[in-house]
PDB file of N, CA and C in Angstrom:
ATOM      1  N   MET A 143      25.608 -52.432 -12.831  1.00  0.00           N
ATOM      2  CA  MET A 143      24.445 -53.175 -13.197  1.00  0.00           C
ATOM      3  C   MET A 143      23.223 -52.277 -13.069  1.00  0.00           C
ATOM      4  N   CYS A 144      22.253 -52.498 -13.919  1.00  0.00           N
ATOM      5  CA  CYS A 144      21.031 -51.712 -13.904  1.00  0.00           C
ATOM      6  C   CYS A 144      19.851 -52.639 -14.131  1.00  0.00           C
ATOM      7  N   GLN A 145      18.825 -52.488 -13.344  1.00  0.00           N
ATOM      8  CA  GLN A 145      17.581 -53.237 -13.532  1.00  0.00           C
ATOM      9  C   GLN A 145      16.539 -52.241 -13.998  1.00  0.00           C
ATOM     10  N   GLU A 146      16.205 -52.274 -15.279  1.00  0.00           N
ATOM     11  CA  GLU A 146      15.178 -51.391 -15.806  1.00  0.00           C
ATOM     12  C   GLU A 146      13.826 -51.913 -15.352  1.00  0.00           C
ATOM     13  N   GLY A 147      12.947 -51.038 -15.051  1.00  0.00           N
ATOM     14  CA  GLY A 147      11.603 -51.449 -14.656  1.00  0.00           C
ATOM     15  C   GLY A 147      11.393 -51.190 -13.188  1.00  0.00           C
ATOM     16  N   GLY A 148      10.623 -52.045 -12.577  1.00  0.00           N
ATOM     17  CA  GLY A 148      10.343 -51.872 -11.173  1.00  0.00           C
ATOM     18  C   GLY A 148       9.113 -51.034 -10.932  1.00  0.00           C
ATOM     19  N   TYR A 149       8.205 -51.103 -11.876  1.00  0.00           N
ATOM     20  CA  TYR A 149       7.010 -50.282 -11.777  1.00  0.00           C
ATOM     21  C   TYR A 149       5.924 -50.934 -10.925  1.00  0.00           C
ATOM     22  N   ASP A 150       6.052 -52.215 -10.671  1.00  0.00           N
ATOM     23  CA  ASP A 150       5.042 -52.925  -9.898  1.00  0.00           C
ATOM     24  C   ASP A 150       5.680 -53.425  -8.605  1.00  0.00           C
ATOM     25  N   LEU A 151       5.169 -52.952  -7.491  1.00  0.00           N
ATOM     26  CA  LEU A 151       5.779 -53.284  -6.200  1.00  0.00           C
ATOM     27  C   LEU A 151       5.739 -54.770  -5.897  1.00  0.00           C
ATOM     28  N   ALA A 152       4.757 -55.483  -6.434  1.00  0.00           N
ATOM     29  CA  ALA A 152       4.635 -56.913  -6.141  1.00  0.00           C
ATOM     30  C   ALA A 152       5.587 -57.767  -6.967  1.00  0.00           C
ATOM     31  N   SER A 153       5.737 -57.457  -8.249  1.00  0.00           N
ATOM     32  CA  SER A 153       6.537 -58.329  -9.116  1.00  0.00           C
ATOM     33  C   SER A 153       8.010 -57.947  -9.213  1.00  0.00           C
ATOM     34  N   THR A 154       8.360 -56.707  -8.894  1.00  0.00           N
ATOM     35  CA  THR A 154       9.744 -56.241  -9.036  1.00  0.00           C
ATOM     36  C   THR A 154      10.769 -57.102  -8.292  1.00  0.00           C
ATOM     37  N   PRO A 155      10.504 -57.528  -7.056  1.00  0.00           N
ATOM     38  CA  PRO A 155      11.505 -58.371  -6.381  1.00  0.00           C
ATOM     39  C   PRO A 155      11.809 -59.666  -7.134  1.00  0.00           C
ATOM     40  N   TYR A 156      10.814 -60.236  -7.785  1.00  0.00           N
ATOM     41  CA  TYR A 156      11.037 -61.470  -8.543  1.00  0.00           C
ATOM     42  C   TYR A 156      11.853 -61.198  -9.798  1.00  0.00           C
ATOM     43  N   MET A 157      11.619 -60.066 -10.430  1.00  0.00           N
ATOM     44  CA  MET A 157      12.404 -59.706 -11.619  1.00  0.00           C
ATOM     45  C   MET A 157      13.857 -59.435 -11.233  1.00  0.00           C
ATOM     46  N   GLY A 158      14.046 -58.704 -10.150  1.00  0.00           N
ATOM     47  CA  GLY A 158      15.398 -58.426  -9.673  1.00  0.00           C
ATOM     48  C   GLY A 158      16.129 -59.684  -9.279  1.00  0.00           C
ATOM     49  N   LEU A 159      15.410 -60.622  -8.658  1.00  0.00           N
ATOM     50  CA  LEU A 159      16.019 -61.893  -8.281  1.00  0.00           C
ATOM     51  C   LEU A 159      16.508 -62.636  -9.518  1.00  0.00           C
ATOM     52  N   GLY A 160      15.723 -62.595 -10.589  1.00  0.00           N
ATOM     53  CA  GLY A 160      16.145 -63.246 -11.830  1.00  0.00           C
ATOM     54  C   GLY A 160      17.446 -62.670 -12.363  1.00  0.00           C
ATOM     55  N   VAL A 161      17.595 -61.373 -12.255  1.00  0.00           N
ATOM     56  CA  VAL A 161      18.830 -60.718 -12.698  1.00  0.00           C
ATOM     57  C   VAL A 161      20.003 -61.163 -11.833  1.00  0.00           C
ATOM     58  N   ILE A 162      19.802 -61.155 -10.525  1.00  0.00           N
ATOM     59  CA  ILE A 162      20.865 -61.552  -9.599  1.00  0.00           C
ATOM     60  C   ILE A 162      21.240 -63.022  -9.806  1.00  0.00           C
ATOM     61  N   GLU A 163      20.243 -63.881 -10.034  1.00  0.00           N
ATOM     62  CA  GLU A 163      20.541 -65.289 -10.299  1.00  0.00           C
ATOM     63  C   GLU A 163      21.392 -65.424 -11.552  1.00  0.00           C
ATOM     64  N   GLY A 164      21.031 -64.681 -12.584  1.00  0.00           N
ATOM     65  CA  GLY A 164      21.787 -64.752 -13.831  1.00  0.00           C
ATOM     66  C   GLY A 164      23.215 -64.279 -13.677  1.00  0.00           C
ATOM     67  N   LEU A 165      23.416 -63.215 -12.923  1.00  0.00           N
ATOM     68  CA  LEU A 165      24.765 -62.680 -12.726  1.00  0.00           C
ATOM     69  C   LEU A 165      25.617 -63.563 -11.823  1.00  0.00           C
ATOM     70  N   SER A 166      24.981 -64.174 -10.840  1.00  0.00           N
ATOM     71  CA  SER A 166      25.743 -64.962  -9.867  1.00  0.00           C
ATOM     72  C   SER A 166      25.930 -66.413 -10.273  1.00  0.00           C
ATOM     73  N   GLY A 167      25.073 -66.886 -11.179  1.00  0.00           N
ATOM     74  CA  GLY A 167      25.125 -68.301 -11.547  1.00  0.00           C
ATOM     75  C   GLY A 167      24.472 -69.198 -10.506  1.00  0.00           C
ATOM     76  N   ILE A 168      23.843 -68.601  -9.520  1.00  0.00           N
ATOM     77  CA  ILE A 168      23.156 -69.342  -8.462  1.00  0.00           C
ATOM     78  C   ILE A 168      21.647 -69.248  -8.718  1.00  0.00           C
ATOM     79  N   THR A 169      20.990 -70.388  -8.756  1.00  0.00           N
ATOM     80  CA  THR A 169      19.555 -70.412  -8.966  1.00  0.00           C
ATOM     81  C   THR A 169      18.870 -70.872  -7.693  1.00  0.00           C
ATOM     82  N   LEU A 170      17.968 -70.050  -7.209  1.00  0.00           N
ATOM     83  CA  LEU A 170      17.194 -70.404  -6.024  1.00  0.00           C
ATOM     84  C   LEU A 170      15.908 -71.095  -6.468  1.00  0.00           C
ATOM     85  N   ASP A 171      15.448 -72.024  -5.705  1.00  0.00           N
ATOM     86  CA  ASP A 171      14.237 -72.767  -6.050  1.00  0.00           C
ATOM     87  C   ASP A 171      13.024 -72.078  -5.435  1.00  0.00           C
ATOM     88  N   LEU A 172      12.734 -70.869  -5.952  1.00  0.00           N
ATOM     89  CA  LEU A 172      11.604 -70.102  -5.457  1.00  0.00           C
ATOM     90  C   LEU A 172      10.526 -70.033  -6.531  1.00  0.00           C
ATOM     91  N   GLU A 173       9.294 -70.152  -6.121  1.00  0.00           N
ATOM     92  CA  GLU A 173       8.192 -70.051  -7.066  1.00  0.00           C
ATOM     93  C   GLU A 173       7.904 -68.581  -7.345  1.00  0.00           C
ATOM     94  N   ASN A 174       7.837 -68.235  -8.616  1.00  0.00           N
ATOM     95  CA  ASN A 174       7.513 -66.880  -9.026  1.00  0.00           C
ATOM     96  C   ASN A 174       6.034 -66.849  -9.409  1.00  0.00           C
ATOM     97  N   PRO A 175       5.189 -66.243  -8.589  1.00  0.00           N
ATOM     98  CA  PRO A 175       3.761 -66.236  -8.886  1.00  0.00           C
ATOM     99  C   PRO A 175       3.404 -65.428 -10.131  1.00  0.00           C
ATOM    100  N   PHE A 176       4.347 -64.666 -10.658  1.00  0.00           N
ATOM    101  CA  PHE A 176       4.100 -63.843 -11.833  1.00  0.00           C
ATOM    102  C   PHE A 176       4.594 -64.506 -13.119  1.00  0.00           C
ATOM    103  N   GLN A 177       5.180 -65.687 -13.009  1.00  0.00           N
ATOM    104  CA  GLN A 177       5.745 -66.373 -14.173  1.00  0.00           C
ATOM    105  C   GLN A 177       4.685 -66.678 -15.224  1.00  0.00           C
ATOM    106  N   VAL A 178       3.493 -67.031 -14.793  1.00  0.00           N
ATOM    107  CA  VAL A 178       2.417 -67.352 -15.740  1.00  0.00           C
ATOM    108  C   VAL A 178       2.139 -66.151 -16.627  1.00  0.00           C
ATOM    109  N   PHE A 179       2.102 -64.978 -16.035  1.00  0.00           N
ATOM    110  CA  PHE A 179       1.884 -63.766 -16.820  1.00  0.00           C
ATOM    111  C   PHE A 179       3.041 -63.539 -17.798  1.00  0.00           C
ATOM    112  N   GLY A 180       4.263 -63.680 -17.303  1.00  0.00           N
ATOM    113  CA  GLY A 180       5.427 -63.488 -18.173  1.00  0.00           C
ATOM    114  C   GLY A 180       5.452 -64.463 -19.329  1.00  0.00           C
ATOM    115  N   ASP A 181       5.089 -65.697 -19.064  1.00  0.00           N
ATOM    116  CA  ASP A 181       5.069 -66.710 -20.123  1.00  0.00           C
ATOM    117  C   ASP A 181       4.018 -66.397 -21.179  1.00  0.00           C
ATOM    118  N   SER A 182       2.968 -65.701 -20.800  1.00  0.00           N
ATOM    119  CA  SER A 182       1.885 -65.404 -21.740  1.00  0.00           C
ATOM    120  C   SER A 182       2.242 -64.277 -22.705  1.00  0.00           C
ATOM    121  N   LEU A 183       3.343 -63.578 -22.465  1.00  0.00           N
ATOM    122  CA  LEU A 183       3.717 -62.444 -23.311  1.00  0.00           C
ATOM    123  C   LEU A 183       4.428 -62.852 -24.590  1.00  0.00           C
ATOM    124  N   GLY A 184       4.785 -64.107 -24.708  1.00  0.00           N
ATOM    125  CA  GLY A 184       5.427 -64.570 -25.929  1.00  0.00           C
ATOM    126  C   GLY A 184       6.925 -64.351 -25.984  1.00  0.00           C
ATOM    127  N   TYR A 185       7.531 -64.017 -24.854  1.00  0.00           N
ATOM    128  CA  TYR A 185       8.983 -63.885 -24.818  1.00  0.00           C
ATOM    129  C   TYR A 185       9.601 -65.271 -24.940  1.00  0.00           C
ATOM    130  N   THR A 186      10.842 -65.298 -25.323  1.00  0.00           N
ATOM    131  CA  THR A 186      11.540 -66.569 -25.461  1.00  0.00           C
ATOM    132  C   THR A 186      12.756 -66.582 -24.550  1.00  0.00           C
ATOM    133  N   LYS A 187      13.137 -67.759 -24.118  1.00  0.00           N
ATOM    134  CA  LYS A 187      14.359 -67.885 -23.315  1.00  0.00           C
ATOM    135  C   LYS A 187      15.570 -68.072 -24.220  1.00  0.00           C
ATOM    136  N   GLU A 188      15.314 -68.178 -25.505  1.00  0.00           N
ATOM    137  CA  GLU A 188      16.400 -68.334 -26.477  1.00  0.00           C
ATOM    138  C   GLU A 188      17.089 -66.986 -26.687  1.00  0.00           C
ATOM    139  N   VAL A 189      18.403 -67.012 -26.726  1.00  0.00           N
ATOM    140  CA  VAL A 189      19.159 -65.790 -27.003  1.00  0.00           C
ATOM    141  C   VAL A 189      19.152 -65.578 -28.512  1.00  0.00           C
ATOM    142  N   LEU A 190      18.635 -64.441 -28.931  1.00  0.00           N
ATOM    143  CA  LEU A 190      18.536 -64.125 -30.354  1.00  0.00           C
ATOM    144  C   LEU A 190      19.870 -63.557 -30.844  1.00  0.00           C
ATOM    145  N   PRO A 191      20.115 -63.623 -32.149  1.00  0.00           N
ATOM    146  CA  PRO A 191      21.415 -63.172 -32.677  1.00  0.00           C
ATOM    147  C   PRO A 191      21.796 -61.749 -32.279  1.00  0.00           C
ATOM    148  N   HIS A 192      20.875 -60.813 -32.331  1.00  0.00           N
ATOM    149  CA  HIS A 192      21.222 -59.425 -31.978  1.00  0.00           C
ATOM    150  C   HIS A 192      21.526 -59.310 -30.487  1.00  0.00           C
ATOM    151  N   GLN A 193      20.900 -60.149 -29.669  1.00  0.00           N
ATOM    152  CA  GLN A 193      21.196 -60.150 -28.238  1.00  0.00           C
ATOM    153  C   GLN A 193      22.564 -60.760 -27.983  1.00  0.00           C
ATOM    154  N   ALA A 194      22.883 -61.824 -28.698  1.00  0.00           N
ATOM    155  CA  ALA A 194      24.185 -62.476 -28.547  1.00  0.00           C
ATOM    156  C   ALA A 194      25.317 -61.513 -28.901  1.00  0.00           C
ATOM    157  N   ALA A 195      25.086 -60.679 -29.915  1.00  0.00           N
ATOM    158  CA  ALA A 195      26.117 -59.707 -30.314  1.00  0.00           C
ATOM    159  C   ALA A 195      26.374 -58.700 -29.187  1.00  0.00           C
ATOM    160  N   VAL A 196      25.320 -58.234 -28.536  1.00  0.00           N
ATOM    161  CA  VAL A 196      25.475 -57.279 -27.444  1.00  0.00           C
ATOM    162  C   VAL A 196      26.161 -57.943 -26.253  1.00  0.00           C
ATOM    163  N   ILE A 197      25.789 -59.180 -25.964  1.00  0.00           N
ATOM    164  CA  ILE A 197      26.408 -59.913 -24.863  1.00  0.00           C
ATOM    165  C   ILE A 197      27.900 -60.099 -25.112  1.00  0.00           C
ATOM    166  N   GLU A 198      28.261 -60.383 -26.337  1.00  0.00           N
ATOM    167  CA  GLU A 198      29.675 -60.561 -26.681  1.00  0.00           C
ATOM    168  C   GLU A 198      30.455 -59.266 -26.463  1.00  0.00           C
ATOM    169  N   VAL A 199      29.909 -58.152 -26.900  1.00  0.00           N
ATOM    170  CA  VAL A 199      30.569 -56.859 -26.711  1.00  0.00           C
ATOM    171  C   VAL A 199      30.706 -56.548 -25.222  1.00  0.00           C
ATOM    172  N   ALA A 200      29.635 -56.790 -24.455  1.00  0.00           N
ATOM    173  CA  ALA A 200      29.679 -56.527 -23.009  1.00  0.00           C
ATOM    174  C   ALA A 200      30.731 -57.399 -22.337  1.00  0.00           C
ATOM    175  N   GLY A 201      30.855 -58.643 -22.773  1.00  0.00           N
ATOM    176  CA  GLY A 201      31.857 -59.537 -22.206  1.00  0.00           C
ATOM    177  C   GLY A 201      33.270 -59.027 -22.426  1.00  0.00           C
ATOM    178  N   LYS A 202      33.516 -58.449 -23.590  1.00  0.00           N
ATOM    179  CA  LYS A 202      34.831 -57.878 -23.872  1.00  0.00           C
ATOM    180  C   LYS A 202      35.082 -56.623 -23.038  1.00  0.00           C
ATOM    181  N   GLN A 203      34.042 -55.812 -22.881  1.00  0.00           N
ATOM    182  CA  GLN A 203      34.192 -54.570 -22.133  1.00  0.00           C
ATOM    183  C   GLN A 203      34.412 -54.818 -20.647  1.00  0.00           C
ATOM    184  N   VAL A 204      33.760 -55.821 -20.101  1.00  0.00           N
ATOM    185  CA  VAL A 204      33.876 -56.090 -18.670  1.00  0.00           C
ATOM    186  C   VAL A 204      35.295 -56.509 -18.289  1.00  0.00           C
ATOM    187  N   LYS A 205      36.027 -57.045 -19.224  1.00  0.00           N
ATOM    188  CA  LYS A 205      37.411 -57.429 -18.969  1.00  0.00           C
ATOM    189  C   LYS A 205      38.287 -56.202 -18.721  1.00  0.00           C
ATOM    190  N   ASN A 206      37.817 -55.023 -19.128  1.00  0.00           N
ATOM    191  CA  ASN A 206      38.584 -53.798 -18.953  1.00  0.00           C
ATOM    192  C   ASN A 206      38.283 -53.092 -17.637  1.00  0.00           C
ATOM    193  N   ILE A 207      37.413 -53.674 -16.837  1.00  0.00           N
ATOM    194  CA  ILE A 207      37.039 -53.059 -15.554  1.00  0.00           C
ATOM    195  C   ILE A 207      37.995 -53.564 -14.472  1.00  0.00           C
ATOM    196  N   ASN A 208      38.633 -52.642 -13.820  1.00  0.00           N
ATOM    197  CA  ASN A 208      39.530 -52.981 -12.723  1.00  0.00           C
ATOM    198  C   ASN A 208      38.860 -52.606 -11.405  1.00  0.00           C
ATOM    199  N   ILE A 209      38.694 -53.593 -10.563  1.00  0.00           N
ATOM    200  CA  ILE A 209      38.046 -53.343  -9.269  1.00  0.00           C
ATOM    201  C   ILE A 209      39.072 -53.464  -8.163  1.00  0.00           C
TER     202      ILE A 209
END
């Protein structure tokens, strides 16, 4: 796993937590004080077709990992 970014010491823990929540399927009820800024950037929570294609490929590849 890789978390790109981490340039801001204050917001990075919240971004990393979002990644960990997504991977674990566990959502913590923590307030992210930086969410307002993120929402203002125009990003969407909808998975776009090109993103879905990459997710599908990654899902197939992860099945080949033996731990």
